[in-house]
Short mmCIF file of C-alpha atoms in Angstrom, two decimals:
data_model
loop_
_atom_site.label_atom_id
_atom_site.label_comp_id
_atom_site.label_asym_id
_atom_site.label_seq_id
_atom_site.Cartn_x
_atom_site.Cartn_y
_atom_site.Cartn_z
CA MET A 1 -50.67 -6.66 -103.23
CA ASN A 2 -53.04 -3.82 -103.04
CA ASP A 3 -55.16 -3.45 -99.98
CA ALA A 4 -57.22 -0.60 -101.30
CA PRO A 5 -60.64 -1.97 -100.54
CA GLY A 6 -59.57 -2.80 -96.86
CA THR A 7 -58.25 0.81 -96.51
CA VAL A 8 -61.28 2.49 -97.70
CA GLU A 9 -63.21 0.18 -95.15
CA VAL A 10 -60.81 1.25 -92.31
CA VAL A 11 -61.04 4.89 -93.19
CA ALA A 12 -64.89 4.51 -93.63
CA ARG A 13 -65.31 2.98 -90.16
CA SER A 14 -62.82 5.27 -88.33
CA SER A 15 -63.66 8.51 -90.04
CA TYR A 16 -67.20 8.42 -91.28
CA GLY A 17 -68.69 10.36 -88.52
CA ARG A 18 -65.99 12.91 -88.62
CA LEU A 19 -66.18 13.49 -92.37
CA LEU A 20 -70.09 13.53 -92.21
CA ALA A 21 -70.23 15.86 -89.41
CA TYR A 22 -67.84 18.28 -90.99
CA LEU A 23 -69.42 18.07 -94.54
CA CYS A 24 -72.95 18.75 -93.15
CA SER A 25 -72.06 21.45 -90.64
CA ALA A 26 -71.75 24.10 -93.43
CA THR A 27 -75.09 23.28 -95.17
CA ARG A 28 -77.14 21.54 -92.45
CA ASP A 29 -78.13 18.97 -95.06
CA VAL A 30 -77.44 15.71 -93.53
CA ALA A 31 -79.01 13.62 -96.31
CA SER A 32 -77.02 15.30 -99.13
CA ALA A 33 -73.80 14.86 -97.16
CA GLU A 34 -74.46 11.26 -96.75
CA ASP A 35 -75.05 10.76 -100.48
CA ALA A 36 -71.90 12.87 -101.37
CA LEU A 37 -69.66 10.78 -98.89
CA GLY A 38 -71.14 7.62 -100.16
CA GLU A 39 -70.38 8.50 -103.65
CA ALA A 40 -66.77 9.53 -102.49
CA LEU A 41 -66.38 6.15 -100.87
CA VAL A 42 -67.53 4.36 -103.99
CA SER A 43 -65.29 6.26 -106.27
CA ALA A 44 -62.30 5.53 -103.90
CA LEU A 45 -63.08 1.87 -104.04
CA ALA A 46 -62.97 2.38 -108.01
CA SER A 47 -59.85 4.43 -108.12
CA TRP A 48 -57.47 3.47 -105.26
CA PRO A 49 -56.72 -0.07 -106.38
CA SER A 50 -55.29 1.36 -109.71
CA ASP A 51 -53.96 4.89 -108.68
CA GLY A 52 -52.76 3.64 -105.22
CA ILE A 53 -53.91 4.82 -101.69
CA PRO A 54 -53.52 8.53 -101.28
CA LYS A 55 -51.23 9.62 -98.52
CA GLN A 56 -54.12 11.35 -96.71
CA PRO A 57 -57.02 9.14 -97.52
CA GLU A 58 -59.43 11.16 -95.18
CA ALA A 59 -58.55 14.33 -97.03
CA TRP A 60 -58.99 12.47 -100.28
CA LEU A 61 -62.52 11.53 -99.40
CA LEU A 62 -63.40 15.02 -97.93
CA THR A 63 -62.31 16.70 -101.19
CA ALA A 64 -64.13 14.22 -103.24
CA ALA A 65 -67.17 14.44 -101.26
CA ARG A 66 -67.05 18.29 -101.18
CA HIS A 67 -66.97 18.27 -105.13
CA ARG A 68 -69.97 16.02 -105.34
CA LEU A 69 -71.81 18.42 -102.86
CA VAL A 70 -70.87 21.35 -105.07
CA ASP A 71 -72.27 19.39 -108.17
CA GLN A 72 -75.38 18.51 -106.18
CA ALA A 73 -76.00 22.17 -105.29
CA ARG A 74 -75.27 23.29 -108.82
CA ARG A 75 -77.88 20.88 -110.21
CA ARG A 76 -80.49 22.60 -107.83
CA ARG A 77 -79.36 26.02 -108.35
CA VAL A 78 -82.65 27.19 -109.75
CA ARG A 79 -83.76 26.90 -106.09
CA GLU A 80 -82.90 30.25 -104.27
CA GLN A 81 -82.36 28.65 -100.91
CA HIS A 82 -79.39 26.71 -102.19
CA GLN A 83 -77.49 29.83 -103.32
CA GLU A 84 -75.94 30.54 -99.81
CA SER A 85 -74.95 26.95 -99.22
CA LEU A 86 -73.34 26.69 -102.62
CA ARG A 87 -71.32 30.08 -101.99
CA THR A 88 -70.21 28.33 -98.47
CA LEU A 89 -69.19 25.20 -100.27
CA ALA A 90 -67.42 26.84 -103.15
CA ALA A 91 -65.40 28.83 -100.76
CA GLY A 92 -64.61 25.53 -98.65
CA SER A 93 -63.57 23.38 -101.46
CA ALA A 94 -60.97 25.94 -102.62
CA ALA A 95 -59.01 25.36 -99.48
CA PRO A 96 -56.77 22.53 -99.56
CA VAL A 97 -57.28 19.71 -96.81
CA SER A 98 -53.79 18.37 -96.02
CA ASN A 99 -54.67 15.86 -93.20
CA SER A 100 -57.28 14.69 -90.77
CA ASP A 101 -56.27 17.24 -88.15
CA ALA A 102 -56.74 20.14 -90.52
CA PHE A 103 -60.56 19.75 -90.42
CA PRO A 104 -62.26 20.40 -87.21
CA ASP A 105 -64.18 17.59 -85.31
CA ARG A 106 -67.73 18.63 -85.42
CA ARG A 107 -69.31 15.17 -84.23
CA ALA A 108 -70.29 16.72 -81.12
CA GLU A 109 -72.26 19.34 -82.64
CA LEU A 110 -73.86 16.87 -84.94
CA LEU A 111 -75.08 14.85 -81.88
CA PHE A 112 -76.68 18.02 -80.49
CA VAL A 113 -78.29 18.51 -83.73
CA CYS A 114 -79.62 14.80 -83.65
CA ALA A 115 -81.06 15.43 -80.15
CA HIS A 116 -82.55 18.85 -80.91
CA PRO A 117 -85.96 19.51 -79.26
CA VAL A 118 -87.64 19.84 -82.71
CA ILE A 119 -86.85 16.16 -83.72
CA ASP A 120 -89.04 13.37 -82.48
CA PRO A 121 -87.21 12.01 -79.00
CA ALA A 122 -87.77 8.52 -80.57
CA LEU A 123 -85.38 9.31 -83.37
CA HIS A 124 -82.54 10.94 -81.39
CA THR A 125 -80.69 7.69 -81.04
CA PRO A 126 -81.43 6.28 -84.40
CA LEU A 127 -80.24 9.50 -86.02
CA MET A 128 -76.96 9.37 -83.84
CA LEU A 129 -76.30 5.86 -84.81
CA GLN A 130 -76.75 6.51 -88.55
CA THR A 131 -74.97 9.79 -88.97
CA VAL A 132 -72.01 9.68 -86.54
CA LEU A 133 -71.51 5.91 -86.47
CA GLY A 134 -72.70 5.11 -90.07
CA LEU A 135 -74.86 2.19 -89.02
CA ASP A 136 -77.47 1.35 -91.62
CA ALA A 137 -81.18 1.67 -91.14
CA ALA A 138 -81.71 -2.06 -91.15
CA ARG A 139 -79.48 -2.75 -88.15
CA ILE A 140 -80.90 0.36 -86.24
CA ALA A 141 -84.40 -1.04 -86.95
CA GLN A 142 -83.57 -4.26 -85.69
CA ALA A 143 -82.53 -2.71 -82.38
CA PHE A 144 -85.59 -0.61 -82.12
CA LEU A 145 -88.21 -3.35 -83.10
CA VAL A 146 -89.24 -1.52 -86.36
CA PRO A 147 -89.48 -2.63 -89.87
CA PRO A 148 -86.38 -1.58 -91.79
CA ALA A 149 -88.28 0.30 -94.47
CA THR A 150 -90.19 2.17 -91.67
CA MET A 151 -87.00 3.24 -89.88
CA GLY A 152 -85.71 4.24 -93.19
CA GLN A 153 -88.60 6.72 -93.91
CA ARG A 154 -88.47 7.92 -90.37
CA LEU A 155 -84.79 8.81 -90.74
CA VAL A 156 -85.24 10.52 -94.08
CA ARG A 157 -88.04 12.67 -92.77
CA ALA A 158 -86.00 13.51 -89.63
CA LYS A 159 -82.98 14.74 -91.91
CA ARG A 160 -85.47 16.80 -93.97
CA LYS A 161 -86.57 18.44 -90.81
CA ILE A 162 -83.06 19.22 -89.65
CA ARG A 163 -82.72 21.10 -92.98
CA ALA A 164 -86.01 22.72 -93.18
CA ALA A 165 -85.84 23.91 -89.43
CA GLY A 166 -82.37 25.19 -89.68
CA ILE A 167 -80.91 23.69 -86.65
CA PRO A 168 -77.58 25.19 -85.91
CA PHE A 169 -74.39 22.99 -85.97
CA GLU A 170 -73.02 24.23 -82.66
CA ILE A 171 -72.52 23.39 -78.96
CA PRO A 172 -75.60 25.28 -77.40
CA PRO A 173 -74.68 28.48 -75.49
CA PRO A 174 -74.41 28.19 -71.70
CA HIS A 175 -77.84 29.27 -70.90
CA GLU A 176 -79.38 26.40 -72.91
CA LEU A 177 -76.68 23.89 -72.38
CA ALA A 178 -78.04 21.89 -69.48
CA PRO A 179 -81.43 20.46 -71.05
CA ARG A 180 -79.79 20.08 -74.50
CA LEU A 181 -76.85 18.10 -73.18
CA GLU A 182 -79.35 16.01 -71.13
CA ALA A 183 -81.22 15.13 -74.38
CA VAL A 184 -77.86 14.11 -76.01
CA LEU A 185 -77.00 12.00 -73.07
CA GLU A 186 -80.54 10.48 -72.73
CA ALA A 187 -80.34 9.34 -76.39
CA ILE A 188 -76.82 7.82 -75.96
CA TYR A 189 -77.96 5.89 -72.99
CA ALA A 190 -81.13 4.85 -74.86
CA ALA A 191 -78.54 3.11 -77.46
CA TYR A 192 -76.98 1.36 -74.52
CA GLY A 193 -80.46 -0.24 -73.73
CA ILE A 194 -79.80 -2.21 -70.67
CA GLY A 195 -81.39 -0.18 -67.83
CA SER A 196 -79.87 -2.00 -64.99
CA ASP A 197 -79.08 -5.60 -64.48
CA GLU A 198 -80.03 -5.44 -60.82
CA VAL A 199 -83.38 -6.42 -61.75
CA ALA A 200 -84.46 -9.39 -64.08
CA GLY A 201 -85.68 -7.18 -66.83
CA VAL A 202 -82.81 -6.89 -69.24
CA ASP A 203 -83.97 -6.18 -72.65
CA PRO A 204 -81.47 -7.74 -75.14
CA ARG A 205 -82.47 -5.97 -78.33
CA ARG A 206 -79.79 -3.33 -78.13
CA GLU A 207 -77.00 -5.40 -76.22
CA ASP A 208 -75.08 -5.16 -79.38
CA LEU A 209 -75.08 -1.56 -79.50
CA ALA A 210 -73.46 -1.22 -76.27
CA GLY A 211 -70.17 -0.72 -77.72
CA GLU A 212 -71.56 1.98 -79.97
CA ALA A 213 -73.19 3.70 -77.15
CA ILE A 214 -69.86 3.88 -75.38
CA TRP A 215 -68.14 5.23 -78.37
CA LEU A 216 -70.80 8.07 -78.60
CA ALA A 217 -70.11 8.88 -75.18
CA ARG A 218 -66.29 9.12 -75.55
CA VAL A 219 -67.01 11.47 -78.42
CA VAL A 220 -68.76 13.89 -76.39
CA GLN A 221 -66.41 13.49 -73.33
CA GLN A 222 -63.33 14.45 -75.59
CA ARG A 223 -65.12 17.58 -76.54
CA MET A 224 -66.75 18.57 -73.26
CA PRO A 225 -64.10 17.07 -70.71
CA ASP A 226 -65.57 19.56 -67.99
CA GLU A 227 -69.04 18.36 -68.15
CA PRO A 228 -69.25 15.95 -65.10
CA GLU A 229 -72.59 14.24 -66.30
CA VAL A 230 -70.79 13.15 -69.56
CA ARG A 231 -68.04 11.50 -67.55
CA GLY A 232 -70.88 9.88 -65.27
CA LEU A 233 -72.70 8.47 -68.39
CA LEU A 234 -69.60 7.03 -69.68
CA ALA A 235 -68.72 5.55 -66.26
CA LEU A 236 -72.20 4.11 -65.78
CA MET A 237 -72.07 2.31 -69.09
CA LEU A 238 -68.51 1.07 -68.52
CA PHE A 239 -69.52 -0.27 -65.11
CA CYS A 240 -72.35 -2.20 -66.64
CA ASP A 241 -70.33 -3.37 -69.69
CA ALA A 242 -67.77 -4.82 -67.35
CA ARG A 243 -70.33 -7.46 -66.40
CA ARG A 244 -71.47 -8.42 -69.93
CA ALA A 245 -69.64 -11.81 -69.83
CA ALA A 246 -70.93 -12.63 -66.23
CA ARG A 247 -74.57 -11.88 -67.24
CA ARG A 248 -74.99 -15.10 -69.09
CA THR A 249 -73.95 -18.65 -68.48
CA PRO A 250 -72.08 -20.14 -71.60
CA ASP A 251 -75.28 -21.93 -72.37
CA GLY A 252 -77.09 -18.59 -72.32
CA ARG A 253 -79.08 -18.52 -69.08
CA TYR A 254 -79.55 -15.37 -67.36
CA VAL A 255 -77.59 -14.82 -64.22
CA PRO A 256 -78.74 -11.96 -61.88
CA LEU A 257 -76.27 -9.53 -60.44
CA SER A 258 -76.29 -10.90 -56.85
CA GLU A 259 -75.16 -14.26 -58.26
CA GLN A 260 -72.43 -13.07 -60.87
CA ASP A 261 -68.99 -14.23 -60.34
CA PRO A 262 -66.92 -11.03 -60.07
CA ALA A 263 -63.85 -12.82 -61.38
CA ALA A 264 -65.59 -12.69 -64.66
CA TRP A 265 -66.03 -8.84 -64.79
CA SER A 266 -63.76 -7.00 -66.78
CA MET A 267 -61.17 -5.10 -64.78
CA ASP A 268 -59.94 -2.67 -67.31
CA ALA A 269 -63.53 -1.45 -67.93
CA ILE A 270 -63.97 -1.04 -64.04
CA ARG A 271 -60.83 0.78 -63.70
CA GLU A 272 -61.80 3.15 -66.49
CA ALA A 273 -65.17 3.62 -64.94
CA GLU A 274 -63.71 4.55 -61.66
CA ALA A 275 -61.30 7.05 -63.13
CA GLU A 276 -64.28 8.78 -65.10
CA LEU A 277 -66.47 8.84 -61.93
CA GLY A 278 -63.58 10.11 -59.88
CA ALA A 279 -62.96 13.03 -62.21
CA ALA A 280 -66.65 13.74 -62.51
CA ALA A 281 -67.05 13.85 -58.66
CA GLN A 282 -64.11 16.34 -58.39
CA MET A 283 -66.17 18.88 -60.33
CA GLY A 284 -68.58 19.01 -57.65
CA ARG A 285 -71.71 19.14 -59.77
CA PRO A 286 -73.67 15.88 -59.05
CA GLY A 287 -76.29 14.55 -61.68
CA ARG A 288 -78.36 11.49 -62.14
CA PHE A 289 -75.74 9.81 -64.50
CA GLN A 290 -73.10 10.26 -61.82
CA LEU A 291 -75.42 8.87 -59.22
CA GLU A 292 -76.26 5.84 -61.17
CA ALA A 293 -72.58 5.29 -61.82
CA ALA A 294 -71.82 5.54 -58.09
CA ILE A 295 -74.38 2.72 -57.47
CA GLN A 296 -72.84 0.67 -60.01
CA SER A 297 -69.37 1.39 -58.42
CA VAL A 298 -70.66 -0.02 -55.12
CA HIS A 299 -71.81 -3.11 -56.87
CA SER A 300 -68.36 -3.36 -58.48
CA GLU A 301 -66.74 -3.30 -55.02
CA ARG A 302 -67.37 -7.09 -54.79
CA VAL A 303 -64.45 -7.54 -56.98
CA GLN A 304 -62.26 -6.88 -53.99
CA GLY A 305 -64.02 -9.66 -52.29
CA GLY A 306 -65.93 -7.19 -50.06
CA ARG A 307 -69.67 -7.43 -49.20
CA THR A 308 -71.99 -4.94 -51.06
CA ASP A 309 -72.71 -1.76 -49.20
CA TRP A 310 -76.33 -1.74 -49.48
CA ALA A 311 -76.76 1.19 -47.10
CA ALA A 312 -74.70 3.25 -49.37
CA ILE A 313 -76.69 2.16 -52.37
CA VAL A 314 -80.04 3.13 -50.64
CA VAL A 315 -78.66 6.62 -50.07
CA PHE A 316 -77.52 7.16 -53.63
CA TYR A 317 -81.13 5.86 -54.74
CA GLU A 318 -82.58 8.62 -52.58
CA HIS A 319 -80.64 11.42 -54.05
CA LEU A 320 -81.30 9.77 -57.73
CA VAL A 321 -84.97 9.60 -57.28
CA ALA A 322 -85.12 13.08 -55.82
CA LEU A 323 -83.36 14.29 -58.99
CA ALA A 324 -84.78 12.16 -61.55
CA PRO A 325 -87.93 10.11 -60.46
CA THR A 326 -87.98 7.58 -63.48
CA LEU A 327 -89.94 4.53 -63.20
CA GLY A 328 -86.67 2.53 -63.51
CA ALA A 329 -84.97 4.23 -60.75
CA ARG A 330 -87.98 3.89 -58.30
CA VAL A 331 -88.32 0.17 -59.03
CA ALA A 332 -84.57 -0.40 -58.40
CA GLN A 333 -84.72 1.80 -55.39
CA ALA A 334 -87.37 -0.46 -53.88
CA ALA A 335 -85.25 -3.56 -54.65
CA ALA A 336 -82.29 -2.03 -52.88
CA VAL A 337 -84.44 -0.85 -49.91
CA ALA A 338 -85.79 -4.55 -49.57
CA VAL A 339 -82.14 -5.65 -49.13
CA ALA A 340 -80.82 -2.96 -46.81
CA GLN A 341 -84.05 -2.45 -44.65
CA GLY A 342 -86.16 -5.53 -45.19
CA LEU A 343 -88.64 -6.88 -47.60
CA THR A 344 -91.69 -5.05 -46.18
CA ASN A 345 -90.11 -1.68 -46.43
CA GLY A 346 -89.03 -2.46 -49.99
CA LEU A 347 -92.76 -3.57 -50.91
CA ALA A 348 -94.16 -0.64 -49.33
CA LEU A 349 -91.99 1.59 -51.52
CA LEU A 350 -92.93 -0.42 -54.52
CA ASP A 351 -96.63 0.25 -53.63
CA THR A 352 -96.31 3.97 -53.93
CA ILE A 353 -95.62 3.57 -57.68
CA ASP A 354 -98.70 4.43 -59.82
CA LEU A 355 -99.80 0.98 -61.11
CA ALA A 356 -101.03 2.39 -64.20
CA ALA A 357 -97.53 3.61 -65.24
CA ALA A 358 -96.05 0.18 -64.10
CA ALA A 359 -98.61 -1.98 -65.86
CA THR A 360 -96.37 -3.00 -68.68
CA TYR A 361 -93.06 -2.15 -67.08
CA GLN A 362 -91.42 -5.63 -66.68
CA PRO A 363 -88.87 -4.87 -64.05
CA TYR A 364 -91.48 -3.64 -61.79
CA TRP A 365 -93.27 -7.02 -61.78
CA ALA A 366 -90.18 -8.93 -61.55
CA VAL A 367 -89.13 -7.00 -58.45
CA ARG A 368 -92.73 -7.29 -56.99
CA ALA A 369 -92.68 -11.18 -57.48
CA HIS A 370 -89.33 -11.57 -55.98
CA LEU A 371 -90.23 -9.72 -52.82
CA LEU A 372 -93.79 -11.33 -52.50
CA ARG A 373 -92.13 -14.61 -52.79
CA ASN A 374 -89.41 -14.06 -50.22
CA LEU A 375 -92.31 -12.82 -47.84
CA GLY A 376 -94.12 -16.05 -48.38
CA ARG A 377 -97.00 -14.52 -50.03
CA THR A 378 -97.04 -17.36 -52.60
CA ALA A 379 -100.19 -16.82 -54.44
CA ASP A 380 -99.67 -13.08 -54.92
CA ALA A 381 -96.12 -13.90 -55.90
CA ALA A 382 -97.41 -16.22 -58.55
CA GLU A 383 -99.54 -13.55 -60.02
CA ALA A 384 -96.77 -11.08 -60.20
CA TYR A 385 -94.33 -13.57 -61.73
CA ASP A 386 -97.02 -14.36 -64.43
CA ARG A 387 -97.03 -10.62 -65.32
CA ALA A 388 -93.23 -10.39 -65.12
CA ILE A 389 -92.97 -13.44 -67.53
CA GLY A 390 -95.61 -12.23 -69.90
CA LEU A 391 -93.84 -8.88 -70.24
CA ALA A 392 -90.39 -10.43 -70.83
CA VAL A 393 -88.81 -10.02 -74.40
CA ASP A 394 -85.61 -11.81 -73.63
CA PRO A 395 -86.07 -15.66 -73.69
CA ALA A 396 -83.30 -16.25 -71.00
CA THR A 397 -85.01 -13.66 -68.73
CA ARG A 398 -88.40 -15.44 -69.30
CA GLN A 399 -86.78 -18.84 -68.44
CA PHE A 400 -85.21 -17.45 -65.28
CA LEU A 401 -88.51 -16.03 -63.95
CA LEU A 402 -90.23 -19.35 -64.92
CA ALA A 403 -87.80 -21.37 -62.80
CA GLU A 404 -88.03 -18.85 -59.96
CA ARG A 405 -91.77 -19.00 -60.07
CA GLY A 406 -91.79 -22.73 -59.70
CA MET B 1 -106.16 -0.35 -84.32
CA ARG B 2 -106.79 -4.06 -84.24
CA TYR B 3 -103.91 -6.35 -85.24
CA GLY B 4 -104.14 -10.04 -86.25
CA PHE B 5 -101.27 -12.24 -84.76
CA LEU B 6 -100.48 -15.41 -86.70
CA ILE B 7 -98.44 -17.58 -84.55
CA TYR B 8 -96.09 -19.93 -86.19
CA GLU B 9 -94.71 -22.70 -83.67
CA SER B 10 -92.03 -25.40 -83.79
CA THR B 11 -92.89 -29.02 -83.38
CA ARG B 12 -91.46 -29.07 -80.05
CA ASP B 13 -93.97 -26.37 -79.06
CA PHE B 14 -96.71 -28.55 -80.31
CA GLU B 15 -95.50 -31.43 -78.43
CA ALA B 16 -95.10 -29.40 -75.25
CA ARG B 17 -98.84 -28.69 -75.19
CA GLY B 18 -99.76 -32.16 -73.84
CA SER B 19 -97.36 -31.91 -70.97
CA GLY B 20 -99.68 -30.49 -68.42
CA PRO B 21 -100.57 -27.02 -67.11
CA ASP B 22 -97.13 -26.70 -65.11
CA HIS B 23 -94.96 -27.23 -68.29
CA PRO B 24 -92.99 -23.92 -69.10
CA TYR B 25 -94.76 -23.79 -72.59
CA ILE B 26 -98.27 -23.36 -70.95
CA ALA B 27 -96.85 -21.37 -68.00
CA ALA B 28 -95.23 -18.83 -70.40
CA TRP B 29 -98.42 -18.58 -72.59
CA ARG B 30 -100.57 -18.23 -69.51
CA ALA B 31 -98.29 -15.28 -68.30
CA TYR B 32 -98.40 -13.62 -71.81
CA HIS B 33 -102.13 -13.92 -72.05
CA LYS B 34 -102.53 -12.45 -68.49
CA ALA B 35 -100.11 -9.51 -69.50
CA LEU B 36 -102.25 -8.89 -72.59
CA LEU B 37 -105.51 -8.88 -70.62
CA ALA B 38 -104.05 -6.43 -67.91
CA ALA B 39 -102.86 -4.29 -70.83
CA GLY B 40 -106.30 -4.15 -72.24
CA ALA B 41 -105.17 -5.34 -75.60
CA TYR B 42 -106.56 -8.77 -75.99
CA VAL B 43 -109.59 -9.08 -78.26
CA GLY B 44 -109.56 -12.83 -79.00
CA GLY B 45 -107.85 -15.71 -80.18
CA ALA B 46 -107.18 -19.44 -79.69
CA PRO B 47 -104.51 -22.21 -80.14
CA LEU B 48 -105.02 -24.47 -83.27
CA GLN B 49 -104.42 -28.19 -83.52
CA ASP B 50 -101.39 -29.18 -85.48
CA ALA B 51 -101.12 -28.68 -89.22
CA GLY B 52 -101.81 -32.29 -89.85
CA THR B 53 -105.61 -31.66 -89.03
CA ALA B 54 -105.60 -28.63 -91.50
CA THR B 55 -107.69 -28.66 -94.78
CA THR B 56 -106.98 -25.86 -97.24
CA VAL B 57 -109.76 -24.75 -99.49
CA GLY B 58 -109.40 -22.95 -102.64
CA ILE B 59 -111.41 -22.39 -105.77
CA LYS B 60 -109.54 -22.55 -108.99
CA ASP B 61 -111.02 -22.08 -112.43
CA GLY B 62 -114.38 -22.18 -110.95
CA GLN B 63 -113.65 -25.58 -109.42
CA ARG B 64 -113.38 -26.19 -105.48
CA ARG B 65 -110.00 -27.40 -104.53
CA VAL B 66 -109.70 -28.98 -101.24
CA GLN B 67 -106.35 -29.71 -100.20
CA ASP B 68 -105.46 -31.94 -97.05
CA GLY B 69 -102.80 -29.93 -95.09
CA PRO B 70 -101.99 -26.45 -94.41
CA PHE B 71 -101.64 -23.83 -97.19
CA ALA B 72 -97.83 -23.51 -97.18
CA GLU B 73 -95.29 -26.15 -95.94
CA THR B 74 -92.93 -24.62 -93.50
CA LYS B 75 -90.74 -26.13 -90.76
CA GLU B 76 -92.94 -24.06 -88.38
CA GLN B 77 -96.67 -24.49 -88.44
CA LEU B 78 -99.41 -21.97 -87.91
CA GLY B 79 -100.23 -22.66 -84.16
CA GLY B 80 -102.77 -20.35 -83.26
CA PHE B 81 -103.96 -16.64 -83.78
CA MET B 82 -105.00 -13.57 -81.73
CA ILE B 83 -106.68 -10.32 -82.41
CA LEU B 84 -105.30 -7.58 -80.30
CA GLU B 85 -106.57 -3.82 -79.96
CA LEU B 86 -103.37 -1.66 -79.89
CA PRO B 87 -102.86 1.99 -80.64
CA THR B 88 -99.87 1.53 -83.18
CA ILE B 89 -97.88 -1.01 -85.16
CA ASP B 90 -95.09 -0.10 -82.82
CA ALA B 91 -97.10 -1.33 -79.89
CA ALA B 92 -98.18 -4.45 -81.98
CA LEU B 93 -94.59 -5.24 -82.71
CA GLU B 94 -93.60 -4.85 -79.02
CA TRP B 95 -96.17 -7.38 -77.96
CA ALA B 96 -95.08 -9.80 -80.91
CA ALA B 97 -91.80 -9.67 -79.53
CA ARG B 98 -93.10 -10.62 -76.15
CA CYS B 99 -94.94 -13.65 -77.50
CA PRO B 100 -93.31 -16.97 -76.36
CA ALA B 101 -93.49 -18.34 -80.08
CA ALA B 102 -91.32 -15.23 -81.24
CA ALA B 103 -88.39 -16.98 -79.63
CA THR B 104 -89.13 -20.59 -80.99
CA GLY B 105 -90.89 -19.82 -84.21
CA ALA B 106 -92.29 -16.64 -85.66
CA VAL B 107 -95.29 -14.21 -85.24
CA GLU B 108 -96.70 -12.58 -88.38
CA VAL B 109 -98.56 -9.31 -87.58
CA ARG B 110 -101.10 -7.89 -89.90
CA PRO B 111 -103.73 -5.16 -89.48
CA ILE B 112 -107.16 -6.62 -89.41
CA ASP B 113 -109.11 -5.71 -92.58
CA ASP B 114 -111.86 -3.64 -90.74
CA PRO B 115 -113.93 -2.55 -93.90
CA ALA B 116 -113.83 -6.20 -95.13
CA HIS B 117 -114.90 -7.51 -91.60
CA GLU B 118 -117.72 -5.03 -91.36
CA ALA B 119 -119.00 -5.93 -94.90
CA ILE B 120 -118.95 -9.60 -94.09
CA VAL B 121 -120.45 -9.41 -90.51
CA ALA B 122 -123.17 -6.72 -91.52
CA PRO B 123 -126.78 -7.95 -91.31
#
């Protein structure tokens, strides 16, 4: 029995990002590296079943892909700008590659390229998913509600720009690091999709990308273990992911956080999240993702049967909003204040949010409706419920709100 | 940009229409309509009666062909249409996803053929 196709698949899935990042780090040409790696995978599928699986499958693929890159560059030799990369590649392909540890992991650098300021921020996340994780354009398009062909074109254009702009494959120097790292973390968080399940506004489009987002955060964490915000983001996503099974009933109905059964939460994920958050806190450099993770950590304490410490949550939100006054954070802050300090205070805080900014922000209307209903302002609540229902994308959220509205 | 939404609905959706204004079907559509109005996107539209009431007109070989029923038979029927004013196709697809029929049927989004429209309505 020969499991060559299976091996190609395993190597492709586990090593795709590493191989691609290493291949394009020399040339900055992501599209050519993708083509070369794709061709190498095809020839592996053709030759491994008869020749046997090489001892170092990754090294085999890397060598095959490099030869194809050299061929590609030769074919385009007439163009002056490729001389440099041809020389680089020729030098590289002469050096034998023994095993996967022999070539450096440049995936973190590739993530910094994908989230570079010259690239449209809307494409940061799709680029990361395609280059580092090897997701195809159709699946990415699905998650971002864009036709597959359109997503494909946008990605091709972005890769052309990476090459044309000469974006360096490097971890930015210390004086540039903070904003650049923030862009990388933002893009990873965007793949996660779910802002917060404290509010009935969960958008399920990217629910199936949650695992991918956590994986990307681990890639950065391994490379930059001393950056507390990286650990904070990883902790935040793990806390939220721990509740994935509890967020829906078996028949698909939406369950708000306050009604979730902590017994259905994943203890492994919570423990790992606590460890990451603890390590981040030790570094003494707080940030928005650490604060958001801290809020989720307080919610997770319900696992021990304890009550939720809403006063602590409100304090964390004050710091969070001072640091990053996003619409999502301000709406969630108002919801928390309503529990800790009374409905009227929560609503007053909600009223400070600019209505124009919140007009199509579904969680704002869901929180507003909930507070107005509990204040007995039935007619105003019904109006707000209608807005929240009308803006809902997730059918389960819509059903939940329709039932609440009554 | 103006976009046309062709809204395909399941038999259950059509049946739900007669269940009174408090039925989730009507409530969801009322909420969606309000949200569109609030966003300034709504230009026009209306629900249609079921496909059994449809008559399809075509001309083939110079002859008028009148067919009883909708143009294409599918499990979902064309249940309504709307014209929305939105800045981009991305915004149009976002609103299509929020449409109640997106969960039970389908919503086809097409740009309005403005030149053709102007040519037709020109005095």
